[in-house]
CSV table of C-alpha atoms in Angstrom, one decimal:
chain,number,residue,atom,x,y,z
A,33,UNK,CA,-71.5,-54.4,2.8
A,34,UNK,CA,-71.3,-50.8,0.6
A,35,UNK,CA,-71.5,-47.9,1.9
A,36,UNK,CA,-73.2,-44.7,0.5
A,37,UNK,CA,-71.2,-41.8,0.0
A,38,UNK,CA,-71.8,-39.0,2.7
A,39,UNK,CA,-73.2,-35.2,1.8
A,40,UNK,CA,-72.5,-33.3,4.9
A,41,UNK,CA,-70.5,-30.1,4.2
A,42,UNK,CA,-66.4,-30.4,5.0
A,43,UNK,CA,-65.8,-28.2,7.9
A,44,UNK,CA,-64.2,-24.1,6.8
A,45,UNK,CA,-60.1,-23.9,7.1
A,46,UNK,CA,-59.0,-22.5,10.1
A,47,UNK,CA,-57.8,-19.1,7.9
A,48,UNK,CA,-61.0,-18.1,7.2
A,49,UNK,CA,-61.1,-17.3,11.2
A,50,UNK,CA,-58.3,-15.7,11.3
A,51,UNK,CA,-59.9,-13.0,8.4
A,52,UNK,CA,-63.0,-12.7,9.8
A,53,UNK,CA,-61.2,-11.8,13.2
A,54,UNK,CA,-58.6,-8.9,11.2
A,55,UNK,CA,-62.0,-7.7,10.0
A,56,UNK,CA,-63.7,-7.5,12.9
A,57,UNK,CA,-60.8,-5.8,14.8
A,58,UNK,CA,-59.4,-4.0,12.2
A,59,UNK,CA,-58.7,-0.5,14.5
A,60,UNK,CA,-57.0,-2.1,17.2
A,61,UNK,CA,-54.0,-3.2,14.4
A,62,UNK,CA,-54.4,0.0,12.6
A,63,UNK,CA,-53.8,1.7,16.1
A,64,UNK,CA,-51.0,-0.1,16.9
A,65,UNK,CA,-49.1,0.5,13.2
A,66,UNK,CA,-49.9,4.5,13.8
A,67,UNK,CA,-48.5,4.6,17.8
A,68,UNK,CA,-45.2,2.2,16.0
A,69,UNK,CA,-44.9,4.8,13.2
A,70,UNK,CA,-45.3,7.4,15.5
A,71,UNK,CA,-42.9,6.4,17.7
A,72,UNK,CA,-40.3,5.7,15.4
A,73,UNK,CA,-40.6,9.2,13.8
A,74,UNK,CA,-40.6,10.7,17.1
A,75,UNK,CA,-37.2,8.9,18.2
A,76,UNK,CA,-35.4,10.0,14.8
A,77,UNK,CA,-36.0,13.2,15.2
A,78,UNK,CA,-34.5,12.9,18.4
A,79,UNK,CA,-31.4,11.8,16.9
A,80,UNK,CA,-28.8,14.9,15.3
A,81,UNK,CA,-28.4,15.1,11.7
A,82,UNK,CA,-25.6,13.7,9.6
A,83,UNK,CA,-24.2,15.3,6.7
A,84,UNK,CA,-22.3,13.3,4.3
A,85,UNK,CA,-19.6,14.6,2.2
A,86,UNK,CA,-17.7,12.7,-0.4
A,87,UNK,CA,-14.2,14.1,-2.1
A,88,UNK,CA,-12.8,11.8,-5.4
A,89,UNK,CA,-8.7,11.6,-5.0
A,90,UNK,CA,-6.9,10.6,-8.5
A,91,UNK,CA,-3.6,9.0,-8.2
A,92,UNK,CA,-0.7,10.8,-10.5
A,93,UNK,CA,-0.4,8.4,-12.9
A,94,UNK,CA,3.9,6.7,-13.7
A,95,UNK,CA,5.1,6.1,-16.7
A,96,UNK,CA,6.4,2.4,-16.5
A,97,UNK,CA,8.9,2.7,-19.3
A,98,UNK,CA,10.4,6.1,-17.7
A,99,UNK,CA,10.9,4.3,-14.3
A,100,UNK,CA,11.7,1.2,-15.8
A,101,UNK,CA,14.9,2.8,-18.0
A,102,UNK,CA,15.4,5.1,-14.5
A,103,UNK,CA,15.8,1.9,-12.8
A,104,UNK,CA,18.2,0.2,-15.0
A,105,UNK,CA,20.6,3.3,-15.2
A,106,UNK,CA,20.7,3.1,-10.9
A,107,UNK,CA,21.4,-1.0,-11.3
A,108,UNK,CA,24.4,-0.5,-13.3
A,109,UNK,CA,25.5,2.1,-11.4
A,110,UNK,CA,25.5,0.6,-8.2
A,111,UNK,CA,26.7,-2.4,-10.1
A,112,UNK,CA,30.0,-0.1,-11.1
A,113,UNK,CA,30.7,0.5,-7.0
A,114,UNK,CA,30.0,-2.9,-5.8
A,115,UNK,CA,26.2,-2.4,-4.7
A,116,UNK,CA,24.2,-4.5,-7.4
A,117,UNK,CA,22.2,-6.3,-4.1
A,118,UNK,CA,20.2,-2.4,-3.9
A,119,UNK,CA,19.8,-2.0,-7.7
A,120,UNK,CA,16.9,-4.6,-7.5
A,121,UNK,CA,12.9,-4.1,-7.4
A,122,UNK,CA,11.8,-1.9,-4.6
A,123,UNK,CA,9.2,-2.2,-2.9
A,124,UNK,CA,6.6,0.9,-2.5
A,125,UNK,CA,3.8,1.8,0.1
A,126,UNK,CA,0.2,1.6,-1.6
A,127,UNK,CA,-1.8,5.1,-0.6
A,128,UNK,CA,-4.6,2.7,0.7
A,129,UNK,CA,-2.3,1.8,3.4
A,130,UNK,CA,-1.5,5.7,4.2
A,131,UNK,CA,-5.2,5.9,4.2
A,132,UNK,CA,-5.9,4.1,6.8
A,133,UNK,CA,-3.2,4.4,9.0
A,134,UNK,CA,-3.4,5.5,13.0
A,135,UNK,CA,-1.9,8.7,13.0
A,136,UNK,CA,-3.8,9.8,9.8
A,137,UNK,CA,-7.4,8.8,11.7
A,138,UNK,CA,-5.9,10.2,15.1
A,139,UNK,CA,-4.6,14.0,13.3
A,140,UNK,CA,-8.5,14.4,11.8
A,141,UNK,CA,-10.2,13.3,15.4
A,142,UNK,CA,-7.9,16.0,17.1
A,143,UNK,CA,-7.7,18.7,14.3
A,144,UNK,CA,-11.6,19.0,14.1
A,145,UNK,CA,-12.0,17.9,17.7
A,146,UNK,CA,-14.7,15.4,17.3
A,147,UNK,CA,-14.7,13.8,20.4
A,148,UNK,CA,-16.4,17.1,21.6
A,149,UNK,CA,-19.4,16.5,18.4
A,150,UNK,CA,-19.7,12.8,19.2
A,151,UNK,CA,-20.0,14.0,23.0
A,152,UNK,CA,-17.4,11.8,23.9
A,153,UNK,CA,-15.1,13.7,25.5
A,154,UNK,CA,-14.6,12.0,28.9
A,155,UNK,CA,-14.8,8.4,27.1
A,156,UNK,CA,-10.9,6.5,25.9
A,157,UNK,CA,-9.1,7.4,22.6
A,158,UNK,CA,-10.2,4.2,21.1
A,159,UNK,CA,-13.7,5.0,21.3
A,160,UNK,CA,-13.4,7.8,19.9
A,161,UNK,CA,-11.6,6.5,16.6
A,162,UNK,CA,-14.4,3.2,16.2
A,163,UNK,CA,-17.3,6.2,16.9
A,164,UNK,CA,-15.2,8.2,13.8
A,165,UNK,CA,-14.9,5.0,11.4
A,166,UNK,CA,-18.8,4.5,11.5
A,167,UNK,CA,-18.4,8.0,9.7
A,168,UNK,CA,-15.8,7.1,7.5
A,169,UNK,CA,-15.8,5.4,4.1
A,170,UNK,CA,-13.3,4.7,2.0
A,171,UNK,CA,-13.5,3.3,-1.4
A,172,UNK,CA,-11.0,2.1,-4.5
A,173,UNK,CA,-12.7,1.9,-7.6
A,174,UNK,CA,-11.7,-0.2,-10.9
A,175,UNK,CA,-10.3,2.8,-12.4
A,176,UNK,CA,-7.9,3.5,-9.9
A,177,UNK,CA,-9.3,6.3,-8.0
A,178,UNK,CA,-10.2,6.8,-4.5
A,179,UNK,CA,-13.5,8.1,-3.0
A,180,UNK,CA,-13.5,8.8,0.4
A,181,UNK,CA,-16.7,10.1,2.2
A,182,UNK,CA,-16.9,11.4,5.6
A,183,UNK,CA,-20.1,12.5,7.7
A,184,UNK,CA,-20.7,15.3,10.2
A,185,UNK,CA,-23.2,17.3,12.1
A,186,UNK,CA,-22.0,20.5,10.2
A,187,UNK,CA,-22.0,20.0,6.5
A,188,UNK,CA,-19.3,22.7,6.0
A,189,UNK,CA,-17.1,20.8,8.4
A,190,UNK,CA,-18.0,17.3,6.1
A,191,UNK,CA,-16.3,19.1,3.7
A,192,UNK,CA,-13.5,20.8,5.3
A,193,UNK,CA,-12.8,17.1,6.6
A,194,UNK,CA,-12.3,15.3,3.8
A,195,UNK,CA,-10.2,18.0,2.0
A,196,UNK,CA,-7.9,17.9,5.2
A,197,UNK,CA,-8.1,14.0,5.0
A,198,UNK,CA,-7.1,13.7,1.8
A,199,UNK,CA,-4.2,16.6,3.0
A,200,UNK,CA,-3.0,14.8,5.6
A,201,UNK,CA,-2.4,11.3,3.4
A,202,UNK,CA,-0.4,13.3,1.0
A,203,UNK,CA,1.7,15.1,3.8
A,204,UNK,CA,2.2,11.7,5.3
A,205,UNK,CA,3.2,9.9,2.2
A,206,UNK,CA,5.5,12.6,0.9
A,207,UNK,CA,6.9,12.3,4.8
A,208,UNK,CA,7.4,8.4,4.4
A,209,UNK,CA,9.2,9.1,1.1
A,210,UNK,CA,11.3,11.4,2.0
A,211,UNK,CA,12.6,9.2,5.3
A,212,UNK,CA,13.3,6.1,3.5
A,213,UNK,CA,15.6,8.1,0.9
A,214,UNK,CA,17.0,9.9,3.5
A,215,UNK,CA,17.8,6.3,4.8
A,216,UNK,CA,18.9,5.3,1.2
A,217,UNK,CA,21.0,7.4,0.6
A,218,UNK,CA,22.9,7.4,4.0
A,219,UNK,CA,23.5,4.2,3.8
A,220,UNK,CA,24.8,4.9,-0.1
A,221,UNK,CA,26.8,7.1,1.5
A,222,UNK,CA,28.7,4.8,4.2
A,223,UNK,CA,28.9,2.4,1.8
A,224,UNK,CA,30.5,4.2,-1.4
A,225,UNK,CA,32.9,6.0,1.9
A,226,UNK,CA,33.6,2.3,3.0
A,227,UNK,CA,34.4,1.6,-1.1
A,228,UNK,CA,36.6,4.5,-1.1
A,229,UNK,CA,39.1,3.5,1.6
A,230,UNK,CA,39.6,-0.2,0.7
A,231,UNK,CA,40.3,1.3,-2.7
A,232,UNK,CA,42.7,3.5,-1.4
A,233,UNK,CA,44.6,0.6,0.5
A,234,UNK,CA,44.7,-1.7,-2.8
A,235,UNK,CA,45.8,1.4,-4.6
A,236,UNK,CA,48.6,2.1,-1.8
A,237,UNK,CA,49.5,-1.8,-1.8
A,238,UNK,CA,49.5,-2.2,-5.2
A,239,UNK,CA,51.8,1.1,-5.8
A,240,UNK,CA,54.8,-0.7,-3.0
A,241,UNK,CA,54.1,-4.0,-5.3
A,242,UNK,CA,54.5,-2.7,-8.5
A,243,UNK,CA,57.9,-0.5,-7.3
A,244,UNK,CA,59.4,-3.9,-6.0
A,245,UNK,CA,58.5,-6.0,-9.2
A,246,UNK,CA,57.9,-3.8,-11.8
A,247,UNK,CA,54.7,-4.7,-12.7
A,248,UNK,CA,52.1,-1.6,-13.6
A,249,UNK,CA,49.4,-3.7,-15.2
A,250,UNK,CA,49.7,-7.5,-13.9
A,251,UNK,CA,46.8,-8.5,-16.1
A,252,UNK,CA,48.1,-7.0,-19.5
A,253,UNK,CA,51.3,-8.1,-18.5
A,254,UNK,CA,50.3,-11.7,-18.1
A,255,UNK,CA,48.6,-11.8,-21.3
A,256,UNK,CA,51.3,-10.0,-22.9
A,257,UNK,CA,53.9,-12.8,-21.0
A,258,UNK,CA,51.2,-15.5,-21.8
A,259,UNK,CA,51.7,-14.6,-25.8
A,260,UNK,CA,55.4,-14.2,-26.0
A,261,UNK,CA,55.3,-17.4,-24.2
A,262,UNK,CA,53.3,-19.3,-27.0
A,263,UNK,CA,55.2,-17.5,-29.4
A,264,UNK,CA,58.5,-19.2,-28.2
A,265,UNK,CA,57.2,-22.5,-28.3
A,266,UNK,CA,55.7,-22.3,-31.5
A,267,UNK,CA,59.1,-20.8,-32.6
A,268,UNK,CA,61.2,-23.5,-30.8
A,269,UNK,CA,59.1,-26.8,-32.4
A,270,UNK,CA,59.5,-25.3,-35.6
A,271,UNK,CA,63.8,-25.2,-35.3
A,272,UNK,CA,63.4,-28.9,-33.5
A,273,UNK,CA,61.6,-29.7,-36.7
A,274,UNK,CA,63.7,-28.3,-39.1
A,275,UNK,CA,66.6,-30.1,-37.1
A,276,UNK,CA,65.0,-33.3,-37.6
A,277,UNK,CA,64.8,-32.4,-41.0
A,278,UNK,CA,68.7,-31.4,-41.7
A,279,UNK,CA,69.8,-34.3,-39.4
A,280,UNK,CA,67.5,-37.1,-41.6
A,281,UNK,CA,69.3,-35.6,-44.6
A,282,UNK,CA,73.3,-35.7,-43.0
């Protein structure tokens, strides 16, 4: 049996509801976004103002052929004294690594006394440094420079802290340097001392040797006794030959 199409109207999405109800209570959400906004502009306020400061640090830039040739002259020179192991590459401390060393971090917290502006003066040293890196920024860009920003309550003490930051990871690198060639070179030192005396033994020994045998220079007098050598037997088969020869013919 067929059935005839129905014309009764399809029943309104459930969306249209949910307008018609924003409409009709459109102040209570309109309160509610002004007492949100107002709260949240009344709690920043609340909190104290950050300056930031921001100071651009430009390595001095090495000529690689200079250090390169500087390199080779100290290789054979060691070489000459019996120290080629130290003439090869040496190894050097990025300034990134200075830059975010401990005692850098730990000289700026107690030089500008911040745990007194973070109020956090009865809380541990460690504390004290994570509050300070949320302040701290540090950035190596593609060209090779540095950019190292630093906030503060103060904006004259933003910017007094990162010129003493960028102080302070200078002084420490030129300290680092100057310890490991002080090191260097003691050790140079002992071991060109330590060269010294074994070569004054061989010298010694060599001096009673030579008195007893009379030999001054063993290795130009080998080659010299080497060659008279070959001489002599070249010399004597060229008499057995002739021999031969005179012999045949008797």
């Amino acid at each position: 049996m067929a059935t005839e199409p129905s014309n009764q109207p399809l029943p309104s999405p459930p969306t249209n509801l949910v307008v018609q109800s924003l409409v009709r209570r459109w102040w209570v959400f309109l309160s509610i976004a002004v007492i949100a906004g107002a709260s949240a502009y009344l709690w920043a306020r609340t909190l104290p103002e950050y300056y930031e400061s921001m100071i651009n640090c430009v390595p001095p830039r090495v000529d690689p052929s200079a250090s390169a040739g500087a390199l080779g002259g100290i290789s054979s020179a060691l070489k000459d004294v019996g120290l080629s192991k130290l003439g090869g590459k040496t190894d050097t401390y990025e300034f990134m690594a200075l830059l975010f060393s401990r005692s850098l971090r730990d000289s700026i917290v107690k030089r500008f006394r911040l745990a007194e502006e973070y109020d956090m003066t009865d809380r541990p040293r460690r504390e004290i440094l994570e509050e300070f890196e949320t302040n701290l920024e540090i950035n190596l860009r593609a060209e090779g420079n540095y950019e190292i920003s630093i906030m503060s309550r103060d904006p004259n003490k933003a910017v007094a802290m990162c010129r003493a930051f960028v102080e302070e990871a200078n002084d420490l690198s030129n300290r680092i340097a100057r310890e490991e060639a002080h090191r260097t070179t003691t050790y140079l030192e002992k071991r060109i001392g330590a060269i010294d005396s074994t070569m004054t033994v061989l010298s010694s020994l060599l001096g009673t040797y030579s008195s007893k045998t009379l030999m001054f220079a063993p290795e130009q007098q080998a080659q010299a006794a080497a060659t008279s050598l070959s001489e002599l037997q070249a010399q004597v088969m060229r008499e057995e030959i002739v021999a031969d020869l005179f012999a045949q013919q008797f």
